[in-house]
Amino acid sequence: MPNPTAFRKLLAHPNRSLATLYSQVEQQKKLLKIVREALPDHLKERAVHCVIDRNKLMVYADSANWASQLRFYRNAILGAIDKIPNHRVDILQFKITEALHLQVEQRERHVNVPGAASIAEIRHNAEAREDDSLACALLKLSSTLERLSKASPKNEPSK
């Protein structure tokens, strides 16, 4: 458990930037509490974060499914926010926290490149076509697949 006295010392630091950040976090917690009070019991915990930026309220949910459910309570959320003095909200957006994690983690993509026989078949079909645009597209595809198969560290033949 963190030492509360150490945190108080940081808050008392002359530049006060940490105190400003702490104040913003507290405001966001209060805002989240107000938004959750406007929601039914089964959705209260699905609103994870809330942030107001000028006249825009952003409500963060766990997933797209929960964000979709929260959208049904748009009017109730805006009504609850209107009761707060000095906060005028015209725009309500729902965002997804898992999307934020995906942006940070950037998963490695795996491409299944067909084997040499399949690539040769695509090239053969391209040369047999009378339609220039389709033939051109198939030739480009076969060239790209051939380049990817040579660059691939583990080229396993597939059908």
XYZ file of N, CA, C and O in Angstrom:
636
model
N 0.837 -1.178 0.000
C 0.000 0.000 0.000
C 0.886 1.247 0.000
O 1.862 1.319 0.731
N 0.554 2.265 -0.847
C 1.394 3.449 -0.932
C 1.377 4.241 0.372
O 0.419 4.227 1.132
N 2.456 4.943 0.595
C 2.603 5.754 1.793
C 1.901 7.095 1.589
O 2.316 7.898 0.751
N 0.804 7.404 2.341
C 0.059 8.646 2.130
C 0.866 9.885 2.475
O 0.671 10.941 1.904
N 1.788 9.796 3.402
C 2.567 10.982 3.752
C 3.510 11.366 2.620
O 3.755 12.549 2.384
N 4.034 10.391 1.905
C 4.906 10.690 0.765
C 4.118 11.414 -0.322
O 4.638 12.337 -0.963
N 2.892 11.027 -0.510
C 2.066 11.676 -1.528
C 1.745 13.116 -1.124
O 1.763 14.011 -1.953
N 1.498 13.349 0.151
C 1.226 14.711 0.623
C 2.432 15.620 0.397
O 2.290 16.787 0.070
N 3.629 15.076 0.574
C 4.839 15.862 0.328
C 4.922 16.267 -1.138
O 5.298 17.388 -1.466
N 4.561 15.348 -2.032
C 4.564 15.668 -3.460
C 3.539 16.737 -3.791
O 3.770 17.623 -4.610
N 2.371 16.661 -3.164
C 1.339 17.661 -3.406
C 1.766 19.045 -2.922
O 1.347 20.057 -3.467
N 2.580 19.083 -1.903
C 3.026 20.356 -1.346
C 4.199 20.951 -2.124
O 4.659 22.041 -1.813
N 4.678 20.254 -3.138
C 5.816 20.738 -3.928
C 5.467 22.080 -4.566
O 4.334 22.302 -4.992
N 6.425 23.016 -4.634
C 6.140 24.381 -5.092
C 5.543 24.503 -6.499
O 4.749 25.388 -6.736
N 5.882 23.617 -7.427
C 5.367 23.822 -8.790
C 3.908 23.403 -8.944
O 3.269 23.733 -9.924
N 3.378 22.668 -8.007
C 1.957 22.339 -7.913
C 1.391 21.592 -9.128
O 0.193 21.431 -9.237
N 2.226 21.144 -10.051
C 1.691 20.441 -11.221
C 1.049 19.117 -10.822
O 0.015 18.731 -11.365
N 1.637 18.440 -9.862
C 1.059 17.181 -9.405
C -0.276 17.428 -8.706
O -1.219 16.656 -8.867
N -0.361 18.509 -7.980
C -1.621 18.857 -7.316
C -2.704 19.143 -8.346
O -3.867 18.776 -8.161
N -2.335 19.776 -9.439
C -3.299 20.048 -10.511
C -3.800 18.749 -11.129
O -4.997 18.587 -11.357
N -2.881 17.831 -11.371
C -3.281 16.535 -11.926
C -4.170 15.775 -10.950
O -5.163 15.168 -11.352
N -3.832 15.817 -9.690
C -4.636 15.150 -8.674
C -6.042 15.748 -8.630
O -7.031 15.023 -8.528
N -6.131 17.054 -8.751
C -7.419 17.734 -8.770
C -8.256 17.297 -9.973
O -9.463 17.063 -9.856
N -7.616 17.164 -11.125
C -8.332 16.708 -12.322
C -8.844 15.288 -12.154
O -9.957 14.966 -12.569
N -8.048 14.430 -11.547
C -8.468 13.049 -11.306
C -9.679 13.032 -10.378
O -10.645 12.291 -10.601
N -9.644 13.848 -9.348
C -10.774 13.912 -8.412
C -12.039 14.419 -9.113
O -13.134 13.899 -8.880
N -11.891 15.414 -9.988
C -13.044 15.918 -10.740
C -13.614 14.826 -11.639
O -14.830 14.677 -11.764
N -12.738 14.044 -12.278
C -13.201 12.968 -13.155
C -13.905 11.874 -12.351
O -14.892 11.294 -12.816
N -13.432 11.596 -11.147
C -14.096 10.606 -10.301
C -15.503 11.074 -9.919
O -16.454 10.287 -9.932
N -15.628 12.364 -9.570
C -16.940 12.909 -9.220
C -17.875 12.876 -10.423
O -19.059 12.550 -10.294
N -17.356 13.193 -11.576
C -18.142 13.154 -12.805
C -18.607 11.737 -13.103
O -19.776 11.514 -13.450
N -17.718 10.771 -12.932
C -18.079 9.369 -13.152
C -19.181 8.937 -12.189
O -20.109 8.227 -12.583
N -19.096 9.393 -10.957
C -20.122 9.050 -9.969
C -21.484 9.597 -10.405
O -22.499 8.903 -10.315
N -21.518 10.817 -10.915
C -22.770 11.426 -11.374
C -23.335 10.662 -12.574
O -24.533 10.393 -12.650
N -22.451 10.293 -13.510
C -22.895 9.534 -14.687
C -23.432 8.177 -14.259
O -24.485 7.732 -14.733
N -22.741 7.503 -13.357
C -23.192 6.188 -12.902
C -24.531 6.258 -12.186
O -25.340 5.342 -12.294
N -24.783 7.341 -11.458
C -26.058 7.487 -10.764
C -27.220 7.633 -11.744
O -28.357 7.314 -11.414
N -26.946 8.073 -12.969
C -27.984 8.224 -13.985
C -28.270 6.909 -14.714
O -29.229 6.830 -15.479
N -27.453 5.894 -14.462
C -27.585 4.618 -15.171
C -28.297 3.581 -14.308
O -28.248 3.651 -13.077
N -28.916 2.580 -14.956
C -29.505 1.478 -14.179
C -28.404 0.631 -13.534
O -27.247 0.667 -13.965
N -28.768 -0.119 -12.524
C -27.796 -0.879 -11.737
C -26.907 -1.796 -12.583
O -25.716 -1.903 -12.328
N -27.485 -2.461 -13.581
C -26.694 -3.421 -14.352
C -25.676 -2.750 -15.275
O -24.777 -3.414 -15.797
N -25.757 -1.441 -15.459
C -24.815 -0.745 -16.334
C -23.859 0.189 -15.588
O -22.921 0.699 -16.189
N -24.075 0.396 -14.319
C -23.269 1.372 -13.575
C -21.773 1.091 -13.657
O -20.988 1.999 -13.870
N -21.392 -0.151 -13.486
C -19.963 -0.484 -13.482
C -19.365 -0.548 -14.883
O -18.150 -0.670 -15.028
N -20.200 -0.469 -15.896
C -19.702 -0.537 -17.278
C -19.182 0.804 -17.768
O -18.427 0.862 -18.725
N -19.589 1.879 -17.117
C -19.006 3.192 -17.394
C -17.722 3.251 -16.577
O -17.739 3.318 -15.355
N -16.590 3.172 -17.244
C -15.302 3.031 -16.571
C -14.661 4.384 -16.261
O -14.115 4.583 -15.186
N -14.709 5.314 -17.208
C -14.102 6.639 -17.045
C -15.012 7.677 -17.675
O -15.773 7.374 -18.595
N -14.885 8.918 -17.218
C -15.584 10.060 -17.815
C -14.643 11.244 -17.854
O -13.911 11.487 -16.890
N -14.686 11.969 -18.958
C -13.850 13.155 -19.111
C -14.678 14.216 -19.816
O -15.374 13.925 -20.796
N -14.603 15.452 -19.320
C -15.230 16.579 -20.019
C -14.126 17.413 -20.625
O -13.168 17.789 -19.941
N -14.246 17.664 -21.903
C -13.320 18.540 -22.616
C -14.159 19.614 -23.292
O -14.888 19.319 -24.248
N -14.093 20.814 -22.789
C -14.913 21.946 -23.214
C -16.384 21.568 -23.099
O -16.877 21.406 -22.014
N -17.070 21.388 -24.225
C -18.496 21.055 -24.171
C -18.766 19.606 -24.567
O -19.873 19.249 -24.913
N -17.737 18.771 -24.513
C -17.871 17.373 -24.909
C -17.619 16.456 -23.713
O -16.607 16.577 -23.029
N -18.573 15.561 -23.477
C -18.417 14.548 -22.440
C -18.079 13.232 -23.115
O -18.788 12.793 -24.027
N -16.982 12.618 -22.681
C -16.587 11.316 -23.203
C -16.741 10.290 -22.088
O -16.172 10.460 -21.008
N -17.532 9.261 -22.360
C -17.767 8.177 -21.407
C -17.090 6.940 -21.970
O -17.366 6.530 -23.099
N -16.203 6.352 -21.199
C -15.453 5.175 -21.631
C -16.100 3.920 -21.057
O -16.430 3.869 -19.878
N -16.249 2.910 -21.923
C -16.831 1.622 -21.526
C -15.817 0.510 -21.772
O -14.841 0.694 -22.504
N -16.091 -0.662 -21.184
C -15.197 -1.815 -21.317
C -15.106 -2.337 -22.745
O -14.053 -2.758 -23.187
N -16.227 -2.339 -23.439
C -16.254 -2.923 -24.781
C -17.303 -2.209 -25.623
O -18.097 -1.410 -25.116
N -17.310 -2.528 -26.903
C -18.281 -1.924 -27.821
C -19.704 -2.323 -27.435
O -20.640 -1.525 -27.585
N -19.878 -3.534 -26.936
C -21.210 -3.986 -26.522
C -21.764 -3.117 -25.403
O -22.923 -2.690 -25.445
N -20.946 -2.846 -24.401
C -21.409 -2.029 -23.278
C -21.579 -0.574 -23.690
O -22.504 0.101 -23.232
N -20.709 -0.081 -24.550
C -20.863 1.296 -25.038
C -22.186 1.439 -25.781
O -22.886 2.447 -25.645
N -22.543 0.419 -26.532
C -23.815 0.434 -27.249
C -24.991 0.479 -26.279
O -25.960 1.213 -26.490
N -24.905 -0.281 -25.203
C -25.969 -0.270 -24.193
C -26.053 1.092 -23.497
O -27.138 1.591 -23.219
N -24.901 1.696 -23.229
C -24.876 2.997 -22.558
C -25.495 4.092 -23.426
O -26.067 5.050 -22.904
N -25.404 3.951 -24.734
C -25.966 4.964 -25.644
C -27.473 5.126 -25.458
O -28.014 6.191 -25.703
N -28.140 4.086 -25.020
C -29.579 4.171 -24.794
C -29.924 5.123 -23.644
O -31.059 5.572 -23.530
N -28.956 5.415 -22.799
C -29.184 6.282 -21.643
C -28.549 7.662 -21.848
O -28.252 8.372 -20.891
N -28.402 8.034 -23.087
C -27.804 9.323 -23.460
C -28.536 10.485 -22.786
O -27.911 11.349 -22.173
N -29.847 10.523 -22.903
C -30.627 11.630 -22.337
C -30.524 11.675 -20.812
O -30.443 12.761 -20.223
N -30.522 10.520 -20.170
C -30.404 10.478 -18.712
C -29.032 10.998 -18.273
O -28.929 11.759 -17.295
N -27.978 10.631 -19.006
C -26.628 11.093 -18.671
C -26.522 12.600 -18.866
O -26.030 13.330 -17.997
N -27.017 13.081 -20.007
C -26.958 14.527 -20.258
C -27.787 15.298 -19.242
O -27.393 16.384 -18.801
N -28.924 14.759 -18.837
C -29.755 15.396 -17.817
C -29.034 15.501 -16.483
O -29.134 16.513 -15.781
N -28.303 14.451 -16.123
C -27.562 14.469 -14.858
C -26.409 15.470 -14.916
O -26.137 16.168 -13.937
N -25.757 15.571 -16.054
C -24.630 16.495 -16.206
C -25.115 17.938 -16.223
O -24.432 18.834 -15.730
N -26.305 18.184 -16.775
C -26.845 19.547 -16.822
C -27.063 20.133 -15.437
O -27.077 21.352 -15.261
N -27.225 19.271 -14.438
C -27.452 19.742 -13.067
C -26.164 20.248 -12.409
O -26.216 20.909 -11.379
N -25.015 19.949 -13.008
C -23.741 20.386 -12.447
C -23.480 21.829 -12.897
O -23.503 22.130 -14.088
N -23.227 22.728 -11.971
C -22.930 24.105 -12.365
C -21.575 24.191 -13.082
O -20.666 23.419 -12.810
N -21.470 25.121 -14.005
C -20.243 25.393 -14.766
C -19.825 24.270 -15.712
O -18.678 24.224 -16.128
N -20.719 23.346 -16.013
C -20.422 22.288 -16.979
C -21.538 22.252 -18.015
O -22.627 21.756 -17.753
N -21.255 22.789 -19.186
C -22.218 22.744 -20.287
C -21.749 21.681 -21.270
O -20.647 21.763 -21.794
N -22.592 20.675 -21.481
C -22.245 19.574 -22.374
C -23.222 19.551 -23.541
O -24.431 19.446 -23.341
N -22.679 19.681 -24.745
C -23.486 19.610 -25.962
C -23.293 18.293 -26.699
O -24.169 17.840 -27.422
N -22.123 17.701 -26.523
C -21.764 16.489 -27.260
C -21.455 15.379 -26.260
O -20.723 15.583 -25.295
N -22.026 14.203 -26.506
C -21.746 13.035 -25.676
C -21.172 11.954 -26.580
O -21.793 11.572 -27.567
N -19.981 11.502 -26.254
C -19.334 10.437 -27.024
C -19.069 9.247 -26.117
O -18.738 9.420 -24.940
N -19.197 8.065 -26.695
C -18.877 6.847 -25.974
C -17.639 6.251 -26.614
O -17.582 6.079 -27.834
N -16.662 5.968 -25.802
C -15.413 5.403 -26.294
C -15.173 4.069 -25.605
O -15.759 3.775 -24.571
N -14.285 3.286 -26.186
C -14.043 1.926 -25.709
C -12.619 1.823 -25.178
O -11.669 2.170 -25.877
N -12.468 1.353 -23.955
C -11.132 1.258 -23.365
C -10.317 0.146 -24.008
O -9.109 0.269 -24.114
N -10.950 -0.926 -24.473
C -10.168 -1.997 -25.106
C -9.550 -1.509 -26.407
O -8.481 -1.954 -26.796
N -10.190 -0.567 -27.071
C -9.604 0.008 -28.278
C -8.330 0.774 -27.944
O -7.377 0.768 -28.716
N -8.296 1.405 -26.793
C -7.090 2.112 -26.377
C -5.954 1.127 -26.144
O -4.812 1.385 -26.504
N -6.260 -0.021 -25.541
C -5.231 -1.028 -25.306
C -4.716 -1.593 -26.627
O -3.530 -1.838 -26.765
N -5.589 -1.795 -27.588
C -5.164 -2.332 -28.876
C -4.246 -1.359 -29.597
O -3.314 -1.766 -30.276
N -4.494 -0.060 -29.468
C -3.623 0.928 -30.097
C -2.230 0.870 -29.496
O -1.242 1.017 -30.189
N -2.148 0.630 -28.205
C -0.860 0.602 -27.533
C -0.122 -0.694 -27.833
O 1.073 -0.690 -28.103
N -0.830 -1.813 -27.819
C -0.177 -3.107 -27.929
C 0.179 -3.516 -29.363
O 1.066 -4.316 -29.553
N -0.499 -3.024 -30.366
C -0.225 -3.328 -31.769
C 0.243 -4.777 -31.967
O 1.432 -5.075 -31.991
N -0.694 -5.638 -32.111
C -0.383 -7.057 -32.276
C 0.363 -7.318 -33.585
O 0.162 -6.649 -34.578
N 1.211 -8.344 -33.536
C 1.952 -8.733 -34.728
C 1.011 -9.457 -35.688
O 0.266 -10.347 -35.297
N 1.039 -9.036 -36.931
C 0.153 -9.642 -37.918
C 0.819 -10.864 -38.534
O 2.014 -10.872 -38.789
N 0.012 -11.874 -38.777
C 0.502 -13.083 -39.428
C -0.228 -13.238 -40.751
O -1.454 -13.222 -40.795
N 0.533 -13.366 -41.822
C -0.044 -13.495 -43.148
C 0.166 -14.923 -43.628
O 1.286 -15.444 -43.593
N -0.906 -15.556 -44.066
C -0.808 -16.894 -44.642
C -0.577 -16.754 -46.137
O -1.485 -16.416 -46.897
N 0.643 -16.992 -46.559
C 1.005 -16.871 -47.973
C 0.850 -18.247 -48.614
O 1.355 -19.238 -48.092
N 0.160 -18.310 -49.750
C 0.008 -19.613 -50.414
C 1.351 -20.121 -50.935
O 2.314 -19.367 -51.072
N 1.384 -21.394 -51.231
C 2.606 -22.012 -51.723
C 2.920 -21.603 -53.155
O 2.128 -20.944 -53.847
N 4.086 -22.024 -53.614
C 4.563 -21.663 -54.949
C 3.624 -22.170 -56.044
O 3.416 -21.487 -57.052
N 3.039 -23.350 -55.859
C 2.136 -23.909 -56.873
C 0.887 -23.034 -57.016
O 0.430 -22.779 -58.142
N 0.344 -22.562 -55.921
C -0.841 -21.698 -55.975
C -0.519 -20.358 -56.625
O -1.308 -19.829 -57.410
N 0.649 -19.833 -56.321
C 1.067 -18.560 -56.913
C 1.245 -18.727 -58.424
O 0.819 -17.873 -59.214
N 1.837 -19.838 -58.833
C 2.026 -20.108 -60.265
C 0.670 -20.267 -60.964
O 0.494 -19.807 -62.103
N -0.291 -20.880 -60.277
C -1.640 -21.051 -60.848
C -2.325 -19.699 -61.052
O -2.973 -19.472 -62.068
N -2.174 -18.805 -60.098
C -2.752 -17.459 -60.233
C -2.113 -16.745 -61.415
O -2.799 -16.117 -62.229
N -0.790 -16.848 -61.549
C -0.092 -16.205 -62.670
C -0.540 -16.810 -64.010
O -0.779 -16.087 -64.972
N -0.707 -18.126 -64.032
C -1.159 -18.799 -65.271
C -2.568 -18.323 -65.652
O -2.855 -18.067 -66.818
N -3.457 -18.210 -64.658
C -4.819 -17.723 -64.918
C -4.805 -16.273 -65.404
O -5.622 -15.895 -66.242
N -3.874 -15.492 -64.908
C -3.769 -14.095 -65.344
C -3.372 -14.019 -66.812
O -3.901 -13.191 -67.567
N -2.454 -14.865 -67.204
C -1.978 -14.844 -68.596
C -3.034 -15.374 -69.561
O -3.047 -15.008 -70.729
N -3.963 -16.195 -69.055
C -5.000 -16.767 -69.905
C -6.214 -15.845 -70.036
O -7.092 -16.102 -70.883
N -6.309 -14.808 -69.283
C -7.464 -13.890 -69.296
C -7.388 -12.935 -70.468
O -6.331 -12.447 -70.831
N -8.564 -12.646 -71.025
C -8.652 -11.647 -72.088
C -8.898 -10.258 -71.506
O -8.517 -9.260 -72.102
N -9.556 -10.209 -70.355
C -9.862 -8.936 -69.712
C -8.574 -8.346 -69.139
O -7.947 -8.919 -68.255
N -8.173 -7.195 -69.667
C -6.902 -6.581 -69.262
C -6.869 -6.190 -67.786
O -5.858 -6.386 -67.113
N -7.967 -5.621 -67.270
C -7.940 -5.163 -65.880
C -7.858 -6.339 -64.907
O -7.127 -6.280 -63.915
N -8.572 -7.428 -65.174
C -8.514 -8.601 -64.312
C -7.148 -9.277 -64.428
O -6.561 -9.675 -63.421
N -6.634 -9.372 -65.633
C -5.313 -9.973 -65.831
C -4.250 -9.175 -65.102
O -3.364 -9.741 -64.443
N -4.342 -7.867 -65.179
C -3.377 -6.999 -64.498
C -3.463 -7.188 -62.982
O -2.446 -7.281 -62.293
N -4.688 -7.258 -62.462
C -4.875 -7.443 -61.028
C -4.321 -8.790 -60.568
O -3.671 -8.878 -59.515
N -4.562 -9.843 -61.334
C -4.051 -11.166 -60.973
C -2.526 -11.214 -61.042
O -1.871 -11.860 -60.216
N -1.943 -10.546 -62.025
C -0.478 -10.495 -62.120
C 0.119 -9.748 -60.921
O 1.136 -10.164 -60.369
N -0.518 -8.650 -60.545
C -0.047 -7.910 -59.363
C -0.147 -8.777 -58.110
O 0.761 -8.797 -57.279
N -1.260 -9.491 -57.989
C -1.458 -10.364 -56.842
C -0.387 -11.442 -56.792
O 0.220 -11.685 -55.751
N -0.128 -12.075 -57.924
C 0.874 -13.146 -57.937
C 2.266 -12.591 -57.637
O 3.047 -13.232 -56.929
N 2.578 -11.404 -58.118
C 3.884 -10.792 -57.827
C 4.018 -10.484 -56.335
O 5.063 -10.726 -55.721
N 2.951 -9.939 -55.753
C 2.969 -9.618 -54.324
C 3.112 -10.890 -53.498
O 3.904 -10.937 -52.540
N 2.349 -11.924 -53.837
C 2.431 -13.183 -53.090
C 3.814 -13.815 -53.225
O 4.344 -14.373 -52.255
N 4.390 -13.716 -54.385
C 5.732 -14.274 -54.596
C 6.767 -13.516 -53.744
O 7.624 -14.130 -53.109
N 6.640 -12.194 -53.715
C 7.553 -11.388 -52.907
C 7.381 -11.716 -51.424
O 8.360 -11.873 -50.697
N 6.138 -11.860 -50.961
C 5.884 -12.192 -49.559
C 6.394 -13.589 -49.203
O 6.877 -13.817 -48.098
N 6.273 -14.511 -50.141
C 6.735 -15.870 -49.855
C 8.254 -15.922 -49.737
O 8.792 -16.686 -48.945
N 8.950 -15.074 -50.486
C 10.408 -15.032 -50.375
C 10.836 -14.327 -49.090
O 11.854 -14.676 -48.511
N 10.068 -13.349 -48.652
C 10.408 -12.595 -47.443
C 10.021 -13.342 -46.183
O 10.555 -13.075 -45.118
N 9.076 -14.260 -46.304
C 8.587 -14.998 -45.139
C 9.688 -15.892 -44.587
O 10.287 -16.672 -45.322
N 9.973 -15.830 -43.265
C 11.026 -16.657 -42.691
C 10.672 -18.137 -42.680
O 11.534 -18.984 -42.751
N 9.402 -18.422 -42.606
C 8.956 -19.818 -42.506
C 7.935 -20.047 -43.592
O 6.753 -19.802 -43.432
N 8.371 -20.470 -44.736
C 7.486 -20.648 -45.879
C 7.026 -22.090 -45.948
O 7.756 -22.964 -46.404
N 5.817 -22.307 -45.480
C 5.235 -23.638 -45.541
C 4.284 -23.706 -46.707
O 3.456 -22.826 -46.887
N 4.348 -24.726 -47.528
C 3.415 -24.819 -48.640
C 1.990 -25.014 -48.136
O 1.742 -25.766 -47.208
N 1.068 -24.265 -48.751
C -0.343 -24.404 -48.415
C -1.152 -24.433 -49.686
O -0.684 -24.087 -50.745
N -2.406 -24.845 -49.556
C -3.256 -24.977 -50.744
C -4.153 -23.800 -50.897
O -4.545 -23.134 -50.040
